[in-house]
Coordinates of C-alpha atoms and ligand atoms in Angstrom, one line a residue:
M16 CA -12.0 -15.9 -13.7
N17 CA -12.5 -14.2 -17.0
P18 CA -9.5 -12.6 -18.7
L19 CA -9.6 -8.8 -18.4
K20 CA -9.2 -7.3 -21.8
R21 CA -7.8 -3.8 -21.9
E22 CA -9.5 -2.9 -25.2
Q23 CA -12.9 -3.8 -23.7
I24 CA -12.3 -1.7 -20.6
I25 CA -11.2 1.3 -22.7
Q26 CA -14.2 0.8 -25.0
S27 CA -16.5 0.8 -22.0
L28 CA -14.9 4.1 -20.8
K29 CA -15.5 5.6 -24.2
S30 CA -19.2 4.7 -24.3
D31 CA -21.5 7.7 -24.2
R32 CA -23.1 6.8 -20.8
I33 CA -22.9 9.2 -17.9
F34 CA -21.3 7.5 -14.9
D35 CA -22.6 8.2 -11.4
L36 CA -19.1 8.5 -10.2
L37 CA -15.7 9.0 -11.9
I38 CA -12.8 8.4 -9.6
I39 CA -9.4 9.8 -10.3
G40 CA -6.5 7.7 -8.9
G41 CA -6.0 4.0 -8.4
G42 CA -4.3 3.8 -5.0
A43 CA -5.9 2.5 -1.8
T44 CA -8.4 5.4 -1.6
G45 CA -9.6 5.4 -5.2
C46 CA -9.9 1.6 -5.5
G47 CA -11.7 1.6 -2.1
V48 CA -14.2 4.2 -3.2
A49 CA -14.7 2.3 -6.5
L50 CA -15.5 -1.0 -4.7
D51 CA -17.8 0.7 -2.1
A52 CA -19.8 2.6 -4.8
A53 CA -20.1 -0.3 -7.2
S54 CA -21.2 -2.6 -4.4
R55 CA -24.1 -0.2 -3.7
G56 CA -25.2 -0.4 -7.3
L57 CA -23.8 2.9 -8.6
S58 CA -22.2 3.1 -12.0
V59 CA -18.5 3.7 -11.5
A60 CA -15.5 4.5 -13.6
L61 CA -11.9 4.7 -12.2
V62 CA -8.9 5.9 -14.1
E63 CA -5.3 5.6 -12.8
K64 CA -2.6 7.5 -14.7
N65 CA 0.1 4.8 -14.0
D66 CA -0.4 1.4 -12.5
F67 CA -2.6 0.6 -9.5
A68 CA -0.6 1.3 -6.3
E69 CA 2.3 2.8 -8.3
G70 CA 2.0 5.8 -6.0
T71 CA 2.1 5.9 -2.2
S72 CA -0.1 2.8 -1.8
G73 CA 2.7 0.5 -3.1
R74 CA 5.4 2.1 -1.1
S75 CA 4.1 2.0 2.5
T76 CA 5.5 0.3 5.5
K77 CA 2.9 -2.4 5.0
L78 CA 1.4 -2.3 8.5
L79 CA -2.2 -2.4 9.3
H80 CA -2.3 -0.5 12.5
G81 CA -4.0 2.0 14.8
G82 CA -0.7 3.8 15.2
V83 CA 1.0 3.4 18.6
R84 CA 2.6 6.8 18.1
Y85 CA -0.8 8.5 17.6
L86 CA -2.0 6.9 20.7
E87 CA 0.7 8.5 22.7
S88 CA -0.2 11.8 21.2
A89 CA -3.9 11.2 22.0
V90 CA -3.2 10.5 25.6
K91 CA -0.5 13.2 26.2
H92 CA -2.5 16.0 24.6
L93 CA -6.0 14.7 25.3
D94 CA -6.5 14.9 21.5
P95 CA -9.8 13.4 20.4
V96 CA -8.8 13.5 16.7
Q97 CA -5.8 11.3 17.4
Y98 CA -7.9 9.1 19.7
H99 CA -10.5 8.4 16.9
L100 CA -7.7 7.9 14.4
V101 CA -6.3 5.1 16.6
R102 CA -9.6 3.5 17.3
D103 CA -10.7 3.6 13.7
G104 CA -7.4 2.1 12.6
L105 CA -7.7 -0.7 15.1
K106 CA -11.2 -1.5 14.0
E107 CA -10.2 -1.4 10.3
R108 CA -7.2 -3.6 11.0
G109 CA -9.6 -6.3 12.2
V110 CA -11.9 -5.9 9.2
L111 CA -9.1 -6.1 6.6
L112 CA -7.7 -9.3 8.3
R113 CA -11.2 -10.7 7.8
I114 CA -12.0 -9.6 4.2
A115 CA -8.5 -10.3 2.8
P116 CA -7.1 -13.1 5.0
H117 CA -4.7 -14.2 2.3
L118 CA -3.0 -10.8 1.9
C119 CA -3.0 -9.7 5.5
H120 CA -1.7 -11.5 8.6
R121 CA -0.9 -10.5 12.2
I122 CA 2.7 -9.9 13.2
P123 CA 4.1 -9.6 16.7
L124 CA 6.2 -6.5 17.2
V125 CA 8.7 -5.9 20.1
T126 CA 9.4 -2.5 21.5
P127 CA 12.7 -2.5 23.5
L128 CA 12.8 -0.5 26.8
Y129 CA 16.1 1.0 27.9
R130 CA 14.9 3.0 30.9
W131 CA 13.1 1.6 34.0
M132 CA 10.6 4.5 34.0
E133 CA 9.5 3.6 30.4
I134 CA 8.3 0.2 31.4
P135 CA 5.0 1.1 33.1
Y136 CA 4.4 3.9 30.6
I137 CA 4.8 1.9 27.4
F138 CA 3.2 -1.3 28.8
A139 CA 0.1 0.7 29.9
G140 CA 0.0 2.4 26.6
L141 CA 0.1 -0.9 24.7
K142 CA -2.6 -2.4 27.0
L143 CA -4.7 0.6 26.1
Y144 CA -4.1 -0.2 22.5
D145 CA -5.5 -3.7 23.1
V146 CA -8.5 -2.2 24.9
L147 CA -9.3 0.3 22.1
A148 CA -9.4 -2.6 19.6
G149 CA -12.3 -4.1 21.6
S150 CA -13.7 -7.2 20.0
M151 CA -11.4 -6.6 17.0
N152 CA -8.3 -7.2 19.1
I153 CA -5.8 -9.5 17.5
G154 CA -3.5 -10.5 20.4
H155 CA -2.6 -9.4 23.9
S156 CA 0.4 -7.2 24.7
R157 CA 2.9 -8.7 27.0
L158 CA 5.7 -7.5 29.1
L159 CA 9.0 -9.3 28.2
T160 CA 11.9 -9.7 30.5
R161 CA 15.3 -8.6 29.1
R162 CA 16.1 -12.2 28.3
K163 CA 12.7 -12.8 26.6
A164 CA 13.1 -9.6 24.6
L165 CA 16.5 -10.7 23.3
E166 CA 15.1 -14.2 22.5
S167 CA 12.3 -12.6 20.4
F168 CA 14.6 -10.2 18.7
P169 CA 18.3 -11.2 19.0
M170 CA 19.5 -8.2 17.0
L171 CA 18.6 -5.8 19.9
K172 CA 21.3 -3.7 21.4
T173 CA 22.0 -5.5 24.7
S174 CA 23.8 -2.6 26.5
G175 CA 21.3 -0.9 28.9
L176 CA 18.4 -3.1 27.8
K177 CA 15.9 -3.4 30.7
A178 CA 12.9 -5.2 29.2
G179 CA 10.6 -5.2 26.2
V180 CA 6.9 -5.1 25.3
S181 CA 5.5 -7.4 22.7
Y182 CA 2.2 -6.4 20.9
Y183 CA 0.4 -7.3 17.7
D184 CA -0.4 -5.4 14.5
G185 CA -1.3 -6.5 11.0
Q186 CA 1.1 -6.8 8.1
F187 CA 0.1 -6.9 4.4
N188 CA 1.2 -6.8 0.8
D189 CA 0.1 -3.2 0.0
A190 CA 0.5 -3.3 -3.8
R191 CA -1.3 -6.6 -4.2
M192 CA -4.0 -5.4 -1.9
A193 CA -4.6 -2.3 -4.1
V194 CA -4.6 -4.4 -7.3
T195 CA -7.0 -6.9 -5.6
L196 CA -9.3 -4.1 -4.6
A197 CA -9.3 -2.8 -8.2
L198 CA -10.1 -6.3 -9.5
T199 CA -12.8 -6.8 -6.8
A200 CA -14.3 -3.4 -7.8
A201 CA -14.2 -4.5 -11.5
S202 CA -15.9 -7.8 -10.6
T203 CA -18.6 -5.9 -8.8
G204 CA -19.4 -3.8 -11.9
A205 CA -17.0 -0.9 -11.8
T206 CA -15.0 0.0 -15.0
V207 CA -11.4 0.4 -13.8
A208 CA -8.4 1.2 -16.0
N209 CA -4.8 1.7 -15.3
H210 CA -2.4 3.8 -17.5
V211 CA -5.3 6.3 -18.2
G212 CA -4.8 9.7 -16.7
V213 CA -7.0 12.8 -16.2
T214 CA -5.7 15.8 -18.2
G215 CA -8.6 18.2 -17.7
L216 CA -12.0 18.5 -16.1
L217 CA -15.3 18.9 -17.9
K218 CA -17.7 21.6 -16.7
E219 CA -21.3 22.4 -17.4
G220 CA -21.8 26.0 -16.5
N221 CA -19.7 26.2 -13.3
R222 CA -20.3 22.6 -12.2
I223 CA -17.9 19.7 -12.7
A224 CA -19.4 17.3 -15.2
G225 CA -16.7 14.7 -15.9
A226 CA -13.1 14.7 -17.0
V227 CA -10.8 14.6 -20.1
V228 CA -8.6 11.5 -20.0
A229 CA -5.6 10.2 -22.0
D230 CA -4.6 6.6 -22.5
S231 CA -0.8 6.5 -22.2
L232 CA -0.6 3.4 -24.4
S233 CA -2.5 4.5 -27.4
G234 CA -2.3 8.2 -26.9
D235 CA -6.1 8.5 -27.3
E236 CA -7.8 11.3 -25.5
W237 CA -11.5 11.5 -24.8
D238 CA -14.1 12.8 -22.3
I239 CA -15.8 10.7 -19.6
P240 CA -19.0 12.4 -18.4
A241 CA -20.0 11.8 -14.7
H242 CA -22.5 13.2 -12.2
C243 CA -19.7 13.3 -9.6
V244 CA -15.9 13.4 -9.8
V245 CA -13.8 12.1 -6.9
N246 CA -10.2 13.2 -6.7
A247 CA -8.4 10.4 -5.0
T248 CA -4.9 11.2 -6.2
G249 CA -3.1 11.2 -2.9
P250 CA -0.1 13.5 -3.0
F251 CA -1.3 14.8 -6.4
S252 CA -4.6 16.1 -5.0
D253 CA -3.7 19.7 -5.3
T254 CA -2.7 19.2 -9.0
I255 CA -6.3 18.1 -9.7
R256 CA -7.8 20.8 -7.5
K257 CA -5.9 23.3 -9.6
L258 CA -7.4 21.9 -12.8
D259 CA -10.7 22.8 -11.3
N260 CA -9.6 26.2 -9.9
P261 CA -6.1 27.5 -10.7
D262 CA -6.3 29.7 -7.6
A263 CA -7.2 26.9 -5.2
R264 CA -5.1 27.1 -2.0
P265 CA -2.9 24.0 -1.6
M266 CA -4.3 21.7 1.1
L267 CA -1.4 19.2 1.2
K268 CA 2.2 19.0 2.3
V269 CA 4.1 16.1 1.1
S270 CA 6.6 14.1 3.2
S271 CA 8.9 11.4 2.0
G272 CA 9.5 8.1 3.7
T273 CA 12.3 5.8 2.7
H274 CA 12.6 2.1 3.2
L275 CA 15.6 -0.2 2.8
V276 CA 15.5 -3.9 2.1
L277 CA 18.2 -6.2 3.6
D278 CA 18.7 -9.9 3.5
E279 CA 16.5 -12.2 5.6
H280 CA 19.1 -12.8 8.3
F281 CA 18.8 -9.3 9.5
S282 CA 15.5 -10.0 11.3
P283 CA 13.8 -13.0 12.8
P284 CA 11.4 -14.7 10.4
D285 CA 8.2 -13.7 12.1
T286 CA 8.8 -10.9 14.6
G287 CA 9.3 -7.2 14.0
L288 CA 10.9 -4.6 16.1
L289 CA 9.5 -1.1 16.4
I290 CA 10.6 2.0 18.2
P291 CA 7.6 4.3 18.2
R292 CA 9.7 7.4 18.9
T293 CA 13.4 7.8 18.5
K294 CA 15.3 10.6 20.2
D295 CA 14.6 12.8 17.2
G296 CA 10.9 11.9 17.2
R297 CA 10.8 9.3 14.3
V298 CA 9.4 5.8 14.1
L299 CA 12.1 3.2 13.5
F300 CA 11.5 -0.4 12.6
I301 CA 13.1 -3.6 11.4
M302 CA 10.7 -6.3 10.3
P303 CA 10.5 -9.4 8.1
W304 CA 8.5 -8.9 4.9
E305 CA 8.2 -11.3 2.0
G306 CA 11.1 -13.3 3.2
Q307 CA 13.5 -10.3 3.5
T308 CA 14.1 -7.6 6.0
L309 CA 12.4 -4.2 5.8
V310 CA 14.0 -1.2 7.5
G311 CA 12.5 2.3 7.8
T312 CA 11.6 5.0 7.8
T313 CA 12.1 8.7 7.4
D314 CA 9.7 11.6 7.4
E315 CA 11.2 14.5 5.4
P316 CA 9.4 17.4 3.6
S317 CA 9.7 16.6 -0.1
E318 CA 9.0 17.7 -3.7
L319 CA 6.1 16.1 -5.6
S320 CA 7.3 13.3 -7.9
E321 CA 5.7 10.3 -9.5
H322 CA 8.7 8.2 -8.8
P323 CA 10.3 9.6 -5.6
R324 CA 13.9 8.7 -5.2
P325 CA 15.2 7.9 -1.7
M326 CA 17.5 10.7 -0.8
E327 CA 21.2 9.9 0.1
E328 CA 20.7 11.7 3.4
E329 CA 17.7 9.5 4.2
I330 CA 19.7 6.3 3.5
D331 CA 22.6 7.6 5.7
Y332 CA 20.1 8.5 8.4
L333 CA 18.7 4.9 8.4
V334 CA 22.1 3.3 8.3
H335 CA 23.2 5.5 11.2
Y336 CA 20.1 5.0 13.4
I337 CA 19.9 1.2 12.8
G338 CA 23.5 1.0 14.0
R339 CA 22.6 3.0 17.0
Y340 CA 19.6 1.0 18.1
F341 CA 20.4 -2.5 16.9
D342 CA 23.3 -4.9 17.2
L343 CA 23.5 -5.2 13.4
Q344 CA 26.6 -5.1 11.3
F345 CA 25.5 -3.7 8.1
S346 CA 26.7 -1.3 5.5
R347 CA 25.4 0.3 2.4
N348 CA 26.6 -2.8 0.5
D349 CA 24.0 -4.9 2.3
I350 CA 21.1 -2.8 0.9
K351 CA 19.3 -4.9 -1.8
A352 CA 16.7 -2.3 -2.7
A353 CA 15.6 1.2 -1.5
W354 CA 12.5 3.0 -2.3
A355 CA 10.5 6.0 -1.1
G356 CA 6.9 6.9 -0.8
L357 CA 5.2 10.3 -0.4
R358 CA 2.7 10.9 2.4
P359 CA -0.2 13.1 1.5
L360 CA -0.5 15.2 4.7
V361 CA -3.2 17.6 5.2
S362 CA -1.3 20.8 5.8
D363 CA -1.6 23.4 8.5
P364 CA 0.2 26.6 7.4
G365 CA 1.3 27.1 11.1
K366 CA 3.3 23.8 11.3
S367 CA 6.5 23.2 9.3
D368 CA 7.4 19.8 10.8
T369 CA 5.6 17.2 8.7
A370 CA 5.9 14.6 11.5
K371 CA 3.4 16.6 13.4
L372 CA 0.8 17.1 10.7
S373 CA -2.5 15.2 10.9
R374 CA -2.8 11.7 9.6
D375 CA -6.6 12.0 9.6
H376 CA -8.5 12.1 6.3
V377 CA -10.3 15.1 4.8
L378 CA -13.2 15.2 2.4
E379 CA -13.5 18.5 0.6
E380 CA -16.0 19.7 -1.9
S381 CA -15.0 22.6 -4.1
P382 CA -17.5 25.3 -5.2
S383 CA -17.9 23.6 -8.6
G384 CA -18.5 20.2 -6.9
L385 CA -15.1 18.4 -7.2
L386 CA -14.7 16.1 -4.3
T387 CA -11.3 15.5 -2.9
I388 CA -10.6 12.7 -0.4
T389 CA -7.1 12.6 1.0
G390 CA -4.9 12.1 4.0
G391 CA -5.7 9.1 6.3
K392 CA -3.8 5.8 6.2
W393 CA -3.8 2.7 4.1
T394 CA -5.4 0.9 7.1
T395 CA -8.4 3.3 7.0
Y396 CA -9.0 3.3 3.2
R397 CA -12.4 1.5 3.7
K398 CA -13.7 4.0 6.1
M399 CA -12.5 6.9 3.9
A400 CA -14.3 5.2 1.0
C401 CA -17.5 4.7 3.0
D402 CA -17.5 8.4 4.2
T403 CA -17.0 9.5 0.6
V404 CA -19.8 7.4 -0.9
N405 CA -22.2 8.3 1.8
Y406 CA -21.6 12.0 1.1
V407 CA -21.8 11.5 -2.7
I408 CA -25.1 9.8 -2.5
R409 CA -26.6 12.5 -0.3
R410 CA -25.1 15.5 -2.0
F411 CA -25.6 14.5 -5.6
N412 CA -29.1 12.9 -5.0
L413 CA -28.0 9.6 -6.5
D414 CA -30.6 6.9 -6.7
C415 CA -29.3 4.6 -4.1
N416 CA -30.4 3.7 -0.7
S417 CA -28.1 0.9 0.2
E418 CA -25.6 1.2 3.0
C419 CA -21.9 0.5 3.0
R420 CA -21.2 -3.2 3.2
T421 CA -17.6 -3.5 2.2
D422 CA -16.8 -4.9 5.7
R423 CA -18.5 -8.0 4.5
I424 CA -17.3 -8.3 1.0
P425 CA -14.2 -10.6 0.7
L426 CA -11.6 -9.3 -1.7
I427 CA -10.9 -11.6 -4.6
G428 CA -9.0 -14.7 -3.4
G429 CA -10.3 -14.3 0.2
A430 CA -13.7 -16.0 0.0
A431 CA -12.6 -19.6 0.3
F432 CA -9.1 -19.1 1.6
E433 CA -8.0 -21.2 4.5
T434 CA -4.9 -20.8 6.6
G435 CA -3.6 -24.3 5.9
Q436 CA -4.0 -23.9 2.2
G437 CA -0.3 -23.3 1.5
A438 CA 0.7 -26.5 3.3
R439 CA -1.9 -28.5 1.4
L440 CA -0.8 -27.1 -2.0
A441 CA 2.8 -28.0 -1.1
E442 CA 1.7 -31.6 -0.2
E443 CA -0.7 -32.2 -3.1
K444 CA 1.5 -30.7 -5.8
G445 CA 4.9 -31.7 -4.3
L446 CA 5.7 -28.0 -4.4
D447 CA 8.5 -26.2 -2.5
P448 CA 6.8 -25.1 0.7
L449 CA 8.1 -21.5 0.3
I450 CA 6.5 -21.3 -3.2
A451 CA 3.3 -22.8 -2.0
A452 CA 3.1 -20.5 1.0
H453 CA 3.8 -17.5 -1.3
L454 CA 1.1 -18.5 -3.9
S455 CA -1.4 -19.1 -1.2
R456 CA -0.8 -15.7 0.4
A457 CA -0.7 -13.7 -2.8
Y458 CA -3.7 -15.3 -4.6
G459 CA -5.7 -16.9 -1.8
D460 CA -8.3 -19.3 -3.2
K461 CA -7.0 -18.6 -6.8
A462 CA -3.6 -20.1 -6.0
P463 CA -4.6 -23.5 -7.6
S464 CA -5.5 -21.7 -10.8
V465 CA -2.1 -20.0 -10.9
M466 CA -0.5 -23.4 -10.3
M467 CA -2.3 -24.8 -13.3
I468 CA -0.5 -22.2 -15.5
A469 CA 2.8 -23.2 -13.7
E470 CA 2.2 -26.8 -14.6
D471 CA 1.6 -25.8 -18.2
G472 CA 5.3 -24.8 -18.8
F473 CA 5.6 -21.7 -16.5
G474 CA 6.8 -23.3 -13.3
D475 CA 10.3 -21.8 -13.1
V476 CA 11.1 -19.1 -10.6
L477 CA 11.8 -15.7 -12.0
A478 CA 14.8 -15.1 -9.8
K479 CA 17.0 -17.5 -7.9
G480 CA 16.2 -17.6 -4.2
Y481 CA 12.8 -16.0 -4.6
P482 CA 9.4 -17.9 -4.8
Y483 CA 7.9 -15.8 -7.6
L484 CA 7.0 -17.9 -10.6
E485 CA 6.8 -17.3 -14.4
A486 CA 3.2 -18.3 -14.1
E487 CA 2.5 -15.1 -12.2
V488 CA 3.6 -13.0 -15.1
L489 CA 1.1 -14.6 -17.4
W490 CA -1.6 -14.5 -14.7
G491 CA -0.9 -10.8 -14.1
A492 CA -1.1 -9.9 -17.8
R493 CA -4.2 -12.0 -18.4
Y494 CA -6.3 -11.5 -15.2
E495 CA -4.8 -8.6 -13.3
M496 CA -4.4 -5.8 -15.8
A497 CA -0.6 -5.8 -15.8
T498 CA 0.2 -3.7 -18.8
H499 CA 4.0 -3.0 -18.5
A500 CA 6.8 -5.3 -17.4
M501 CA 7.3 -3.0 -14.4
D502 CA 3.7 -3.6 -13.3
V503 CA 4.6 -7.3 -12.8
L504 CA 8.0 -6.6 -11.3
A505 CA 7.0 -4.1 -8.8
R506 CA 3.3 -4.6 -8.0
R507 CA 1.9 -8.0 -9.1
T508 CA 5.1 -9.4 -7.5
P509 CA 7.3 -7.4 -5.2
I510 CA 10.6 -8.4 -6.8
A511 CA 11.8 -4.9 -7.7
L512 CA 11.0 -3.7 -4.1
L513 CA 13.0 -6.5 -2.6
D514 CA 16.0 -6.9 -4.8
T515 CA 17.1 -4.6 -7.6
A516 CA 19.6 -7.1 -9.0
A517 CA 17.0 -9.9 -9.0
A518 CA 14.5 -7.7 -10.8
R519 CA 17.1 -6.8 -13.4
A520 CA 17.9 -10.5 -13.9
S521 CA 14.1 -11.3 -14.4
A522 CA 13.3 -8.5 -16.7
Q523 CA 14.0 -10.3 -20.1
R524 CA 11.9 -13.3 -19.1
V525 CA 9.0 -11.1 -17.8
V526 CA 9.0 -9.1 -21.1
K527 CA 9.1 -12.3 -23.2
I528 CA 6.1 -13.9 -21.4
M529 CA 4.1 -10.7 -21.4
G530 CA 5.0 -10.1 -25.0
Q531 CA 3.6 -13.4 -26.0
E532 CA 0.4 -13.0 -24.0
L533 CA -0.2 -9.4 -25.1
S534 CA 1.1 -9.7 -28.7
W535 CA 3.9 -7.2 -28.3
D536 CA 6.1 -6.6 -31.4
P537 CA 10.0 -6.7 -31.0
E538 CA 10.2 -2.9 -30.7
R539 CA 7.6 -2.9 -27.8
C540 CA 9.7 -5.6 -26.1
R541 CA 12.9 -3.6 -26.4
Q542 CA 11.0 -0.5 -25.1
E543 CA 9.7 -2.5 -22.1
E544 CA 13.2 -3.7 -21.3
R545 CA 14.5 -0.1 -21.5
M546 CA 11.7 1.1 -19.2
V547 CA 12.5 -1.5 -16.6
E548 CA 16.2 -0.5 -16.7
E549 CA 15.4 3.1 -16.4
R550 CA 13.2 2.6 -13.4
L551 CA 15.6 0.2 -11.6
S552 CA 18.5 2.5 -12.1
S553 CA 16.7 5.7 -10.9
A554 CA 13.7 5.3 -8.7
I555 CA 11.1 2.5 -8.9
Ligands
LIG20 P1 -1.9 7.0 -3.7 O1 -1.6 5.7 -3.4 O2 -0.7 8.0 -4.0 O3 -2.8 7.0 -5.0 C1 -3.1 8.1 -5.8 C2 -3.0 7.7 -7.3 O4 -3.5 8.8 -8.1 C3 -1.6 7.4 -7.7 O5 -1.5 6.0 -8.1 C4 -1.4 8.3 -8.9 O6 -0.7 7.7 -10.0 C5 -2.8 8.6 -9.3 N1 -2.9 9.9 -10.1 C6 -2.3 11.1 -9.8 N2 -2.6 12.0 -10.8 C7 -3.5 11.4 -11.6 C8 -4.2 11.8 -12.7 N3 -4.1 13.0 -13.2 N4 -5.1 10.9 -13.3 C9 -5.2 9.6 -12.8 N5 -4.6 9.2 -11.8 C10 -3.7 10.0 -11.1 N6 -0.5 3.7 6.0 C11 -0.8 2.6 6.8 O7 -1.9 2.3 7.1 N7 0.2 1.7 7.2 C12 1.5 1.9 6.9 O8 2.4 1.1 7.3 C13 1.9 3.1 6.2 N8 3.1 3.4 5.9 C14 3.5 4.4 5.2 C15 4.8 4.7 4.9 C16 5.2 5.7 4.0 C17 6.6 5.9 3.7 C18 4.2 6.5 3.4 C19 4.6 7.5 2.5 C20 2.8 6.3 3.7 C21 2.5 5.2 4.6 N9 1.1 5.0 4.9 C22 0.8 3.9 5.7 C23 0.1 5.8 4.4 C24 -0.6 5.2 3.2 O9 0.4 4.6 2.4 C25 -1.3 6.3 2.4 O10 -2.2 7.0 3.2 C26 -2.2 5.7 1.2 O11 -1.4 4.8 0.5 C27 -2.7 6.8 0.3 O12 -3.4 6.2 -0.7 P2 -4.0 7.1 -1.8 O13 -4.8 6.2 -2.7 O14 -4.8 8.2 -1.2 O15 -2.8 7.7 -2.6

């Protein structure tokens, strides 16, 4: 792999050429559109105001799923929209497991059943879930006796437990997936930059003709002309729509979802537990993720914020509900990290409860030609991208007649990845199996290259008890466009999402390694340390 030099990327964005497509936003949607368009031969620029996946795409529940809850809604209300949402999600789940086998894996999930009448209802529903996946099914749902359910998930409340159903979904590392999508788009010819935000839109007559952007590192501002501008800013879609037309009617409501991270012993190492609908209509889950336990989530109407902070009431809600549904002794002191994400939900003025708003995606063209793609799910980013690029080619008469083929393009690290790679790496290099498994999952077939850096004096772990290596800091800065220390701590590795104290303890080392690689002066190093502390003590 060639190092990705930020100056060269910025220079290329400053060249006079007119891009076919300028994408605003480097989350799942924007990076997905960039890869799809570049792989069809279009000239593509993507700008992300913060880091890739610093928005919602790095704060999801990390499930690749059709949505068991939406299936219930599809059946109960004979709702074709929800039905297609589930079917598309299941198909995409299969595609993502194939094109990014290092970053995604299947996970068994158990749903506990406390009422006899639920057993046929939930089991039939999950069997239908398998059927809808068709040839993309990743495992068969099974009815579990009470004993088997407790064996699979010993933390279940025993009182009143009748049985359980086990089924499969996908699990993934969302932030690394978005970064990998951005890198794959770049390797396919797109010019992608993080920490460059759109501050205005360019117009020729009354048509959109590009955008004004600002580099938050240098402070430089310039214009990027483009035939078509795609607004993929998730919860911020209305902000960009208002740059186009200050009177545009808002199309989104934003809802916040909080996750808590607990120690690994709060869940079995390879099985999750999911309650599709609690008494108050929420999804509740406990599952292993990156060696720790992820608990969530909430669904509360929220204000727009770049770094949403988990609300105290949301944390209280989760602590309370977990105690109600699971046999777990845990208090606020057991929480190692907490973070919130904002769902971009396409709004219906008649509905005030965000849990009921559509999770389907919407592609809107404004009278001046600004395209907004929003809503949907992480799982369906590829389909959203494909719909967008198909529309763009037709509507803007772009010279391109190739079809979407991102279902066959492996993401970087996925092409030569093999399931046994982690174990082999451990054996050949005498590595701790946990570290080898982590490197293999995070970097796929690039893991041996990361190991070479580790062997060159960067082989220590960043935080005790975690498998993340110093080598990954250097790799992130050199090959993955990590520009701030927090980019490494929260997205190239997930340390800050897993353990605030561990992230704090690693900060100085991360800054030192990045400083050497990116030639930071002492003042920049101090500034970076302050930035990390600011994020960790407020909202990451
Ligand atoms: P974002 O990821 O928010 O990306 C938009 C980007 O635009 C941001 O990075 C932002 O910085 C950037 N931006 C904003 N303004 C500008 C500007 N002026 N210039 C340049 N860039 C700008 N989906 C699943 O499939 N599975 C799940 O398990 C799941 N769990 C979820 C849990 C929660 C709590 C939430 C909130 C969502 C969950 N989702 C899940 C949904 C999924 O995460 C989102 O649908 C998806 O991440 C949205 O991606 P996006 O790219 O549209 O938005």
